[in-house]
Amino acid sequence: MCIRRPCGGWIRQAEADAGERDDRLTTDERAELAALRKENAQLKRANEVLRTASAFFAAQLDPTRPR
């Protein structure tokens, strides 16, 4: 027998996955959201590296900036 609270979450998730609920993300939507958040974090890190590299190389090419 299942205790009401833990099974309730599983039941609600199964209902969402079956399209019976729209107040909750489906399992596929949750997976997609996690993947998009991970990709977003990676892109932010890449942008920071590119910004830093750009500033470094701009300083190397600008003869008026002190080193």
PDB file of C-alpha atoms in Angstrom:
ATOM      1  CA  MET A   1       0.000   0.000   0.000  1.00  0.00           C
ATOM      2  CA  CYS A   2       1.138   3.476  -0.830  1.00  0.00           C
ATOM      3  CA  ILE A   3       1.316   6.346   1.639  1.00  0.00           C
ATOM      4  CA  ARG A   4      -0.803   9.166   0.254  1.00  0.00           C
ATOM      5  CA  ARG A   5       1.762  11.951  -0.049  1.00  0.00           C
ATOM      6  CA  PRO A   6       4.614  10.232  -1.931  1.00  0.00           C
ATOM      7  CA  CYS A   7       2.254   8.475  -4.360  1.00  0.00           C
ATOM      8  CA  GLY A   8       0.248  11.643  -4.866  1.00  0.00           C
ATOM      9  CA  GLY A   9       3.228  13.273  -6.542  1.00  0.00           C
ATOM     10  CA  TRP A  10       3.739  10.307  -8.829  1.00  0.00           C
ATOM     11  CA  ILE A  11       0.060  10.216  -9.683  1.00  0.00           C
ATOM     12  CA  ARG A  12      -0.049  13.955 -10.432  1.00  0.00           C
ATOM     13  CA  GLN A  13       3.061  13.594 -12.615  1.00  0.00           C
ATOM     14  CA  ALA A  14       1.533  10.669 -14.500  1.00  0.00           C
ATOM     15  CA  GLU A  15      -1.623  12.724 -15.038  1.00  0.00           C
ATOM     16  CA  ALA A  16       0.455  15.619 -16.361  1.00  0.00           C
ATOM     17  CA  ASP A  17       2.329  13.258 -18.688  1.00  0.00           C
ATOM     18  CA  ALA A  18      -0.998  11.896 -19.949  1.00  0.00           C
ATOM     19  CA  GLY A  19      -2.245  15.420 -20.663  1.00  0.00           C
ATOM     20  CA  GLU A  20      -4.855  15.304 -17.933  1.00  0.00           C
ATOM     21  CA  ARG A  21      -3.330  18.197 -15.966  1.00  0.00           C
ATOM     22  CA  ASP A  22      -1.992  21.500 -17.173  1.00  0.00           C
ATOM     23  CA  ASP A  23      -0.852  22.875 -13.816  1.00  0.00           C
ATOM     24  CA  ARG A  24       2.378  20.897 -13.939  1.00  0.00           C
ATOM     25  CA  LEU A  25       5.216  20.331 -16.431  1.00  0.00           C
ATOM     26  CA  THR A  26       5.369  16.944 -18.094  1.00  0.00           C
ATOM     27  CA  THR A  27       8.422  14.759 -17.637  1.00  0.00           C
ATOM     28  CA  ASP A  28       9.567  15.619 -21.175  1.00  0.00           C
ATOM     29  CA  GLU A  29       9.101  19.338 -20.518  1.00  0.00           C
ATOM     30  CA  ARG A  30      11.108  19.064 -17.304  1.00  0.00           C
ATOM     31  CA  ALA A  31      13.926  17.295 -19.155  1.00  0.00           C
ATOM     32  CA  GLU A  32      13.887  19.903 -21.913  1.00  0.00           C
ATOM     33  CA  LEU A  33      13.923  22.725 -19.364  1.00  0.00           C
ATOM     34  CA  ALA A  34      16.914  21.178 -17.562  1.00  0.00           C
ATOM     35  CA  ALA A  35      18.781  20.778 -20.868  1.00  0.00           C
ATOM     36  CA  LEU A  36      18.036  24.370 -21.880  1.00  0.00           C
ATOM     37  CA  ARG A  37      19.204  25.690 -18.510  1.00  0.00           C
ATOM     38  CA  LYS A  38      22.431  23.702 -18.842  1.00  0.00           C
ATOM     39  CA  GLU A  39      22.982  25.003 -22.386  1.00  0.00           C
ATOM     40  CA  ASN A  40      22.252  28.553 -21.237  1.00  0.00           C
ATOM     41  CA  ALA A  41      24.871  28.272 -18.471  1.00  0.00           C
ATOM     42  CA  GLN A  42      27.442  26.934 -20.957  1.00  0.00           C
ATOM     43  CA  LEU A  43      26.716  29.771 -23.382  1.00  0.00           C
ATOM     44  CA  LYS A  44      27.087  32.351 -20.614  1.00  0.00           C
ATOM     45  CA  ARG A  45      30.497  30.892 -19.709  1.00  0.00           C
ATOM     46  CA  ALA A  46      31.552  30.902 -23.373  1.00  0.00           C
ATOM     47  CA  ASN A  47      30.443  34.526 -23.766  1.00  0.00           C
ATOM     48  CA  GLU A  48      32.454  35.537 -20.711  1.00  0.00           C
ATOM     49  CA  VAL A  49      35.568  33.839 -22.131  1.00  0.00           C
ATOM     50  CA  LEU A  50      35.047  35.569 -25.472  1.00  0.00           C
ATOM     51  CA  ARG A  51      34.527  38.952 -23.787  1.00  0.00           C
ATOM     52  CA  THR A  52      37.725  38.527 -21.787  1.00  0.00           C
ATOM     53  CA  ALA A  53      39.703  37.407 -24.844  1.00  0.00           C
ATOM     54  CA  SER A  54      38.331  40.294 -26.874  1.00  0.00           C
ATOM     55  CA  ALA A  55      39.394  42.818 -24.231  1.00  0.00           C
ATOM     56  CA  PHE A  56      42.844  41.217 -24.002  1.00  0.00           C
ATOM     57  CA  PHE A  57      43.454  41.295 -27.747  1.00  0.00           C
ATOM     58  CA  ALA A  58      42.034  44.806 -28.092  1.00  0.00           C
ATOM     59  CA  ALA A  59      44.497  45.982 -25.449  1.00  0.00           C
ATOM     60  CA  GLN A  60      47.352  44.289 -27.329  1.00  0.00           C
ATOM     61  CA  LEU A  61      46.432  46.058 -30.563  1.00  0.00           C
ATOM     62  CA  ASP A  62      45.814  49.528 -29.088  1.00  0.00           C
ATOM     63  CA  PRO A  63      49.132  51.380 -28.871  1.00  0.00           C
ATOM     64  CA  THR A  64      47.645  54.229 -26.813  1.00  0.00           C
ATOM     65  CA  ARG A  65      46.744  52.006 -23.842  1.00  0.00           C
ATOM     66  CA  PRO A  66      49.401  51.529 -21.183  1.00  0.00           C
ATOM     67  CA  ARG A  67      50.502  47.983 -20.487  1.00  0.00           C
TER      68      ARG A  67
END
